[in-house]
Every structure is written in structure tokens, then in C-alpha cells.
Short mmCIF file of C-alpha atoms and ligand atoms in Angstrom, two decimals:
data_model
loop_
_atom_site.label_atom_id
_atom_site.label_comp_id
_atom_site.label_asym_id
_atom_site.label_seq_id
_atom_site.Cartn_x
_atom_site.Cartn_y
_atom_site.Cartn_z
CA MET A 1 0.02 -0.02 -0.02
CA THR A 2 1.55 3.28 -1.05
CA SER A 3 -1.19 5.89 -0.80
CA ASN A 4 -1.48 7.65 2.60
CA THR A 5 -3.70 10.47 1.57
CA ARG A 6 -6.86 8.23 1.57
CA PRO A 7 -8.22 6.80 4.80
CA LEU A 8 -7.78 3.01 5.28
CA ALA A 9 -10.62 0.52 5.58
CA ILE A 10 -10.15 -3.10 6.61
CA VAL A 11 -12.77 -5.35 5.06
CA THR A 12 -12.91 -9.07 6.04
CA GLY A 13 -14.50 -11.60 3.71
CA ALA A 14 -14.01 -9.25 0.76
CA SER A 15 -13.44 -11.99 -1.86
CA SER A 16 -17.13 -12.52 -2.62
CA GLY A 17 -20.73 -11.66 -1.77
CA ILE A 18 -21.57 -8.83 0.69
CA GLY A 19 -17.91 -8.25 1.67
CA TYR A 20 -16.84 -7.90 -1.93
CA GLU A 21 -19.52 -5.24 -2.40
CA LEU A 22 -18.64 -3.48 0.85
CA ALA A 23 -15.02 -3.21 -0.19
CA LYS A 24 -16.11 -1.92 -3.57
CA CYS A 25 -18.19 0.80 -1.87
CA CYS A 26 -15.18 1.71 0.26
CA ALA A 27 -12.88 1.91 -2.78
CA GLU A 28 -15.42 4.02 -4.77
CA GLN A 29 -15.85 6.35 -1.86
CA GLY A 30 -12.22 7.17 -1.39
CA PHE A 31 -10.80 4.53 1.01
CA ASP A 32 -7.65 2.48 0.51
CA LEU A 33 -8.20 -1.12 1.40
CA LEU A 34 -6.68 -3.93 3.45
CA ILE A 35 -8.83 -6.96 2.61
CA ALA A 36 -8.78 -10.57 3.81
CA ALA A 37 -10.29 -13.93 3.10
CA ASP A 38 -9.00 -17.48 3.37
CA GLN A 39 -8.78 -18.45 -0.28
CA PRO A 40 -6.48 -17.11 -3.08
CA THR A 41 -9.51 -15.40 -4.82
CA ILE A 42 -9.01 -12.49 -2.48
CA HIS A 43 -6.18 -11.45 -4.84
CA ASN A 44 -8.51 -11.31 -7.81
CA ALA A 45 -10.83 -9.04 -5.82
CA ALA A 46 -7.87 -6.85 -4.85
CA GLN A 47 -6.98 -6.42 -8.53
CA GLU A 48 -10.51 -5.22 -9.32
CA PHE A 49 -10.53 -2.71 -6.42
CA ARG A 50 -7.23 -1.27 -7.60
CA THR A 51 -8.99 -0.25 -10.93
CA LEU A 52 -11.23 1.93 -8.79
CA GLY A 53 -8.25 4.07 -7.62
CA ALA A 54 -7.62 2.46 -4.24
CA ALA A 55 -4.32 1.23 -2.91
CA VAL A 56 -5.16 -2.33 -1.93
CA GLU A 57 -3.39 -4.93 0.08
CA ALA A 58 -4.91 -8.38 0.19
CA ILE A 59 -4.15 -11.10 2.68
CA GLU A 60 -5.02 -14.70 2.73
CA VAL A 61 -5.67 -15.76 6.24
CA ASP A 62 -8.00 -17.99 8.28
CA LEU A 63 -9.82 -15.54 10.48
CA ALA A 64 -10.98 -18.36 12.64
CA THR A 65 -7.54 -18.41 14.18
CA LEU A 66 -5.88 -15.76 16.39
CA GLU A 67 -2.73 -16.13 14.28
CA GLY A 68 -4.78 -15.26 11.13
CA VAL A 69 -6.17 -12.18 12.82
CA ASP A 70 -2.66 -11.20 14.08
CA ASN A 71 -1.39 -11.45 10.46
CA LEU A 72 -4.20 -9.27 9.20
CA TYR A 73 -3.64 -6.66 11.87
CA ALA A 74 0.10 -6.66 11.26
CA ALA A 75 -0.48 -6.08 7.52
CA ALA A 76 -1.84 -2.56 8.35
CA LYS A 77 1.74 -1.75 9.51
CA GLY A 78 0.48 0.73 12.15
CA ARG A 79 -1.41 2.78 9.60
CA PRO A 80 -4.56 4.25 11.23
CA VAL A 81 -7.70 2.31 10.40
CA GLU A 82 -10.58 4.66 9.73
CA ALA A 83 -13.12 1.91 9.10
CA LEU A 84 -13.27 -1.72 10.10
CA LEU A 85 -15.86 -3.77 8.28
CA ALA A 86 -16.01 -7.06 10.13
CA ASN A 87 -17.95 -9.12 7.71
CA ALA A 88 -16.21 -12.54 7.22
CA GLY A 89 -18.43 -15.42 8.28
CA HIS A 90 -20.04 -18.61 7.18
CA GLY A 91 -22.84 -20.99 8.15
CA LEU A 92 -23.90 -24.63 7.97
CA GLY A 93 -27.23 -26.25 7.41
CA HIS A 94 -28.51 -29.68 8.56
CA ALA A 95 -29.58 -30.84 12.01
CA PHE A 96 -27.06 -30.00 14.74
CA LEU A 97 -26.50 -33.55 15.80
CA ASP A 98 -25.58 -34.41 12.20
CA GLN A 99 -23.03 -31.58 11.73
CA ASN A 100 -19.35 -32.06 11.70
CA PHE A 101 -18.03 -30.57 14.84
CA ASN A 102 -14.80 -29.22 13.24
CA THR A 103 -17.10 -27.18 10.94
CA VAL A 104 -19.26 -26.13 13.83
CA ARG A 105 -16.27 -24.98 15.68
CA HIS A 106 -14.91 -23.09 12.58
CA ILE A 107 -18.16 -21.22 12.31
CA ILE A 108 -17.98 -20.07 15.93
CA ASP A 109 -14.27 -19.27 15.73
CA THR A 110 -14.77 -17.32 12.49
CA ASN A 111 -18.03 -15.50 13.25
CA ILE A 112 -17.39 -14.82 16.89
CA THR A 113 -13.86 -15.42 18.24
CA GLY A 114 -11.91 -14.05 15.29
CA THR A 115 -14.33 -11.22 14.79
CA MET A 116 -14.11 -10.26 18.55
CA TYR A 117 -10.30 -10.46 18.50
CA LEU A 118 -10.03 -8.25 15.37
CA ILE A 119 -12.49 -5.68 16.67
CA GLN A 120 -10.74 -5.51 20.04
CA LYS A 121 -7.32 -4.97 18.45
CA VAL A 122 -8.44 -2.33 15.95
CA GLY A 123 -10.92 -0.84 18.44
CA LYS A 124 -8.19 -0.07 20.98
CA ASP A 125 -6.23 1.84 18.30
CA MET A 126 -9.42 3.75 17.36
CA ARG A 127 -10.03 4.60 21.01
CA ALA A 128 -6.47 5.93 21.38
CA ARG A 129 -7.15 8.24 18.37
CA ASN A 130 -10.75 8.81 19.40
CA GLN A 131 -11.82 8.25 15.80
CA GLY A 132 -13.19 5.35 13.73
CA ARG A 133 -16.09 3.48 12.23
CA ILE A 134 -16.91 -0.17 12.84
CA LEU A 135 -19.41 -2.05 10.78
CA ILE A 136 -20.34 -5.58 11.92
CA THR A 137 -22.24 -7.91 9.57
CA GLY A 138 -24.89 -9.52 11.85
CA SER A 139 -28.04 -10.95 10.28
CA VAL A 140 -31.88 -11.06 10.59
CA ALA A 141 -31.05 -14.77 11.40
CA GLY A 142 -29.99 -13.45 14.76
CA PHE A 143 -33.60 -12.55 15.61
CA MET A 144 -34.87 -16.06 15.60
CA PRO A 145 -33.84 -19.63 16.67
CA GLY A 146 -32.53 -21.06 13.36
CA SER A 147 -33.61 -24.70 13.35
CA PHE A 148 -31.35 -26.58 10.86
CA GLN A 149 -28.95 -23.72 10.94
CA ALA A 150 -28.84 -23.51 14.74
CA VAL A 151 -25.19 -22.73 15.41
CA TYR A 152 -24.93 -20.14 12.67
CA SER A 153 -28.02 -18.27 13.87
CA GLY A 154 -26.71 -18.30 17.41
CA THR A 155 -23.49 -16.65 16.24
CA LYS A 156 -25.48 -13.91 14.51
CA ALA A 157 -27.62 -13.34 17.61
CA PHE A 158 -24.32 -12.90 19.43
CA LEU A 159 -22.96 -10.42 16.87
CA ASN A 160 -26.21 -8.38 16.73
CA SER A 161 -26.28 -8.14 20.52
CA PHE A 162 -22.50 -7.45 20.78
CA SER A 163 -22.76 -4.63 18.17
CA PHE A 164 -25.38 -2.63 20.19
CA ALA A 165 -23.50 -3.17 23.45
CA LEU A 166 -20.15 -1.98 22.04
CA ARG A 167 -21.86 0.99 20.44
CA ASN A 168 -23.27 1.91 23.85
CA GLU A 169 -19.80 1.54 25.57
CA LEU A 170 -18.37 3.94 22.95
CA LYS A 171 -21.19 6.46 22.87
CA ASP A 172 -19.03 9.27 24.41
CA THR A 173 -16.32 8.81 21.82
CA ASN A 174 -15.99 9.62 18.12
CA ILE A 175 -16.18 5.86 17.29
CA THR A 176 -19.37 4.56 15.84
CA VAL A 177 -20.49 0.92 15.69
CA THR A 178 -23.11 -0.10 13.13
CA CYS A 179 -24.73 -3.49 12.69
CA LEU A 180 -25.62 -4.55 9.15
CA MET A 181 -28.41 -7.14 9.41
CA PRO A 182 -29.13 -8.59 5.91
CA GLY A 183 -31.83 -11.03 5.12
CA ALA A 184 -31.24 -13.88 2.67
CA THR A 185 -28.88 -12.51 0.07
CA GLU A 186 -27.65 -13.94 -3.28
CA THR A 187 -24.17 -15.00 -2.48
CA ALA A 188 -22.07 -18.21 -2.12
CA PHE A 189 -23.32 -18.45 1.47
CA PHE A 190 -26.02 -21.09 0.95
CA ALA A 191 -23.94 -23.34 -1.24
CA ARG A 192 -21.05 -23.20 1.25
CA ALA A 193 -23.55 -23.98 4.06
CA GLU A 194 -24.86 -27.03 2.09
CA MET A 195 -28.34 -25.53 2.03
CA LEU A 196 -29.16 -25.54 -1.69
CA ASP A 197 -31.91 -28.22 -1.19
CA THR A 198 -33.78 -25.94 1.29
CA LYS A 199 -36.53 -23.53 0.68
CA VAL A 200 -34.45 -20.53 1.82
CA GLY A 201 -31.56 -21.80 -0.28
CA GLN A 202 -33.75 -21.77 -3.38
CA GLU A 203 -35.93 -18.68 -2.95
CA ALA A 204 -35.34 -15.28 -4.50
CA LYS A 205 -32.79 -13.27 -2.47
CA ASP A 206 -31.57 -9.74 -2.01
CA ASP A 207 -28.86 -8.32 -4.21
CA PRO A 208 -25.53 -8.17 -2.29
CA ALA A 209 -24.65 -4.84 -3.92
CA ASP A 210 -27.91 -3.26 -2.52
CA VAL A 211 -27.26 -4.81 0.89
CA ALA A 212 -23.69 -3.50 1.04
CA LYS A 213 -24.67 -0.04 -0.19
CA ALA A 214 -27.21 0.22 2.67
CA GLY A 215 -24.60 -1.10 5.20
CA PHE A 216 -21.90 1.27 3.95
CA GLU A 217 -24.20 4.29 4.04
CA ALA A 218 -25.38 3.43 7.53
CA MET A 219 -21.79 3.09 8.69
CA MET A 220 -20.87 6.51 7.14
CA LYS A 221 -23.81 8.17 8.88
CA GLY A 222 -22.84 6.42 12.17
CA GLU A 223 -26.23 4.75 12.47
CA SER A 224 -26.79 1.91 14.98
CA ASP A 225 -28.14 -0.64 12.61
CA VAL A 226 -29.64 -1.33 9.24
CA VAL A 227 -32.04 -4.09 8.19
CA THR A 228 -32.34 -4.11 4.39
CA GLY A 229 -35.61 -4.61 2.55
CA TRP A 230 -39.19 -4.17 3.79
CA GLN A 231 -39.82 -7.97 4.12
CA ASN A 232 -36.77 -8.29 6.42
CA LYS A 233 -37.91 -5.26 8.37
CA LEU A 234 -41.33 -6.83 8.92
CA GLN A 235 -39.76 -10.19 9.78
CA THR A 236 -37.55 -8.67 12.48
CA THR A 237 -40.40 -6.58 13.91
CA MET A 238 -42.68 -9.65 14.09
CA ALA A 239 -39.87 -11.76 15.54
CA ASN A 240 -39.82 -9.40 18.58
CA VAL A 241 -43.43 -10.34 19.48
CA THR A 242 -43.53 -13.96 18.40
CA PRO A 243 -42.80 -16.87 20.75
CA SER A 244 -39.40 -18.40 20.15
CA GLU A 245 -40.95 -21.85 19.75
CA THR A 246 -43.11 -20.54 16.86
CA LEU A 247 -40.09 -18.93 15.26
CA ALA A 248 -38.09 -22.08 15.49
CA GLU A 249 -40.90 -24.05 13.84
CA ARG A 250 -41.16 -21.46 11.12
CA HIS A 251 -37.36 -21.65 10.49
CA ARG A 252 -37.64 -25.41 10.22
CA LYS A 253 -40.04 -24.98 7.24
CA ILE A 254 -37.48 -22.98 5.20
CA ALA A 255 -34.20 -24.54 6.36
CA GLU A 256 -34.82 -28.24 6.81
CA PRO A 257 -32.86 -30.34 4.32
CA GLY A 258 -35.22 -31.23 1.45
CA SER A 259 -37.69 -28.37 2.20
CA GLY A 260 -36.92 -26.92 -1.24
CA LYS A 261 -38.03 -28.18 -4.71
CA THR A 262 -36.25 -31.35 -5.85
N1 LIG B 301 -25.99 -14.44 2.27
C1 LIG B 301 -26.89 -14.24 3.21
O1 LIG B 301 -28.04 -14.63 3.05
C2 LIG B 301 -26.46 -13.55 4.54
C3 LIG B 301 -27.45 -13.03 5.30
C4 LIG B 301 -27.14 -12.39 6.46
C5 LIG B 301 -25.79 -12.26 6.83
N2 LIG B 301 -24.84 -12.76 5.98
C6 LIG B 301 -23.45 -12.62 6.45
O2 LIG B 301 -22.76 -11.86 5.53
C7 LIG B 301 -21.33 -12.18 5.62
C8 LIG B 301 -20.77 -12.41 4.26
O3 LIG B 301 -21.35 -13.58 3.70
P1 LIG B 301 -21.84 -13.69 2.24
O4 LIG B 301 -23.28 -14.01 2.23
O5 LIG B 301 -21.32 -12.62 1.42
O6 LIG B 301 -21.19 -15.11 1.74
P2 LIG B 301 -19.81 -15.42 0.94
O7 LIG B 301 -20.04 -14.92 -0.50
O8 LIG B 301 -19.63 -16.87 1.16
O9 LIG B 301 -18.69 -14.60 1.62
C9 LIG B 301 -18.07 -14.94 2.77
C10 LIG B 301 -16.71 -14.25 2.85
O10 LIG B 301 -16.14 -14.53 4.17
C11 LIG B 301 -14.85 -15.16 3.92
N3 LIG B 301 -14.58 -16.10 5.06
C12 LIG B 301 -15.38 -17.05 5.59
N4 LIG B 301 -14.76 -17.69 6.59
C13 LIG B 301 -13.52 -17.12 6.65
C14 LIG B 301 -12.37 -17.40 7.45
N5 LIG B 301 -12.42 -18.34 8.45
N6 LIG B 301 -11.27 -16.64 7.26
C15 LIG B 301 -11.25 -15.70 6.34
N7 LIG B 301 -12.30 -15.41 5.52
C16 LIG B 301 -13.37 -16.10 5.70
C17 LIG B 301 -15.00 -15.83 2.61
O11 LIG B 301 -13.70 -16.02 2.09
P3 LIG B 301 -13.32 -17.43 1.30
O12 LIG B 301 -14.23 -17.58 0.18
O13 LIG B 301 -11.93 -17.18 0.97
O14 LIG B 301 -13.54 -18.50 2.39
C18 LIG B 301 -15.78 -14.83 1.81
O15 LIG B 301 -14.90 -13.77 1.42
C19 LIG B 301 -21.21 -13.33 6.53
O16 LIG B 301 -20.89 -12.89 7.84
C20 LIG B 301 -22.65 -13.93 6.58
O17 LIG B 301 -22.88 -14.57 7.77
C21 LIG B 301 -25.13 -13.38 4.87
#
């Protein structure tokens, strides 16, 4: 990274989907980028963002590990981070008792542990400068018990909750924390989660570019949270007044293996 006139944004999970679009918004709106994912495709994304005028460094790390997060943090080389977009994450379908525990653990370690570790490291620097923006990709999935996606939904409930709590802790500073809570979005998420035979895996989904734009704008305005799309807004409002048992049964209908068309 050579440019020092533009502010720096770190975007995790920027190789595809929502994270790719978030990084693109950042590049288009004048940020340099430090981006990370765990596959080599992150370098292709970096090349595309460079064409938008950003200085871009891409790093291939497993953000489920503390070492991976340390490597990402070190790659900033002490340059102030104006925006941290903690977006990397993945899920897994099927019944909990049928899931591979290594994958279960990798979801928790990526979505929660690695994300917490990165936010704490970068957040301390932001606090020392009394400046910065943090965007956390939570999910509407965090509003309801996610039968047949139970661990993933639990991690997103954690992130949604954490985001509001951290925001409150920082309310007397110039650091803002924003939670982006997308609904089902057209990305590689459902294939990676082995959910292509489910109703939610097959139904029409939101455009990741629209979701990212809403998230980026909310972050720049310093808003607390953004749920994209009126259907998702309705869903989250209803979830607040619906018994958890009913929500879990409803989630079964869209996420149980085989619930989609064969
Ligand atoms: N799609 C949806 O319906 C939806 C809805 C609500 C929230 N979300 C959330 O949105 C975020 C982005 O997901 P997406 O839908 O855009 O899916 P995606 O296209 O699969 O993107 C996930 C990104 O995260 C990266 N990633 C995952 N695990 C990682 C790890 N351990 N270390 C480093 N990078 C890792 C992936 O990199 P590699 O490809 O290199 O692994 C990829 O860049 C996730 O937090 C997800 O939970 C998605």
C-alpha cells in the first residue's frame, strides 16, 4: 500500500458476496483497502478494487484463528484504520447432531472469536485516536432460533447483541458501531452452508450490492443498525413479538434439508 492520503478501511471476507460489495463501496468512496479472506480469490478481488483508484493490500488468512487475525492486523503496519468492516463469516445447514463438529467450531471461531479479536485490536487503536467506524455484519437470522442452521443463527444473535453493546460503551467517543443485518442474500453463502436443497436456499434473495450499499451508508452516517428490505424489516419486527418456539418451527419450514423443490 503506497497511498497515505486516503483513509484506510479493513474489510474481512471481501473476496465475494456482501464483503466484496462493501469493499467496492469503500474503494469507490475514497478509501484504501486492506482486505482478507481465506482463499486465493481475495487477490482477484484486490486487482478489481485497484482499478477503482484504491491502494489495496490483500491477505489470505484463516480468520477463525488468532494467528490469522494477528497477520491481518500486522499487515496494516500501524497505519490508522478509519473503518473496520468485520464481515467474514459462514454458516452450515442440517440438524445440529448431524453436523461435523470441526465445521461447527470453525463457524464459531470465524463468526465470533476471530471477529471479537479483530474488533478489540483495531478498536483499541481507534479509541487511542478517538476516531473510527466499525461495521459488523450480523443478520436477521440473529432474531430467531434457526432450526437446521442452529449454530450459525446463534453466532449472529451474538453479533447483533454485541454490536449494540459495544456501540453503547463507545457512545461518548467519536467511534461509531453499526450493525448490518441482511436477510437472505444472493451469495455463495447457501452453497457453502450445504443448504441448496432448502426453501431458503432456493428462494429469490436480495442483491448483495444493494445490501452492502445500505450497510456502507449506515456506517458512514454512524447509524446503529440497518435491516435491508421491507420484508426483512417486517420479519424482524414480528420476531420481537412472536414466541421463540413458533419462530423455530417457522425456520424449520425454510431450512430443513429437502424443504426446497427437488
Ligand atoms: N448471504 C446471506 O443470506 C447472508 C445473510 C445475512 C448475513 N450474512 C453474512 O454476510 C457475511 C458475508 O457472507 P456472504 O453472504 O457474502 O457469503 P460469501 O459470499 O460466502 O462470503 C463470505 C466471505 O467470508 C470469507 N470467510 C469465511 N470464513 C472465513 C475465514 N475463516 N477466514 C477468512 N475469511 C473467511 C470468505 O472467504 P473465502 O471464500 O476465501 O472463504 C468470503 O470472502 C457473513 O458474515 C454472513 O454470515 C449473509
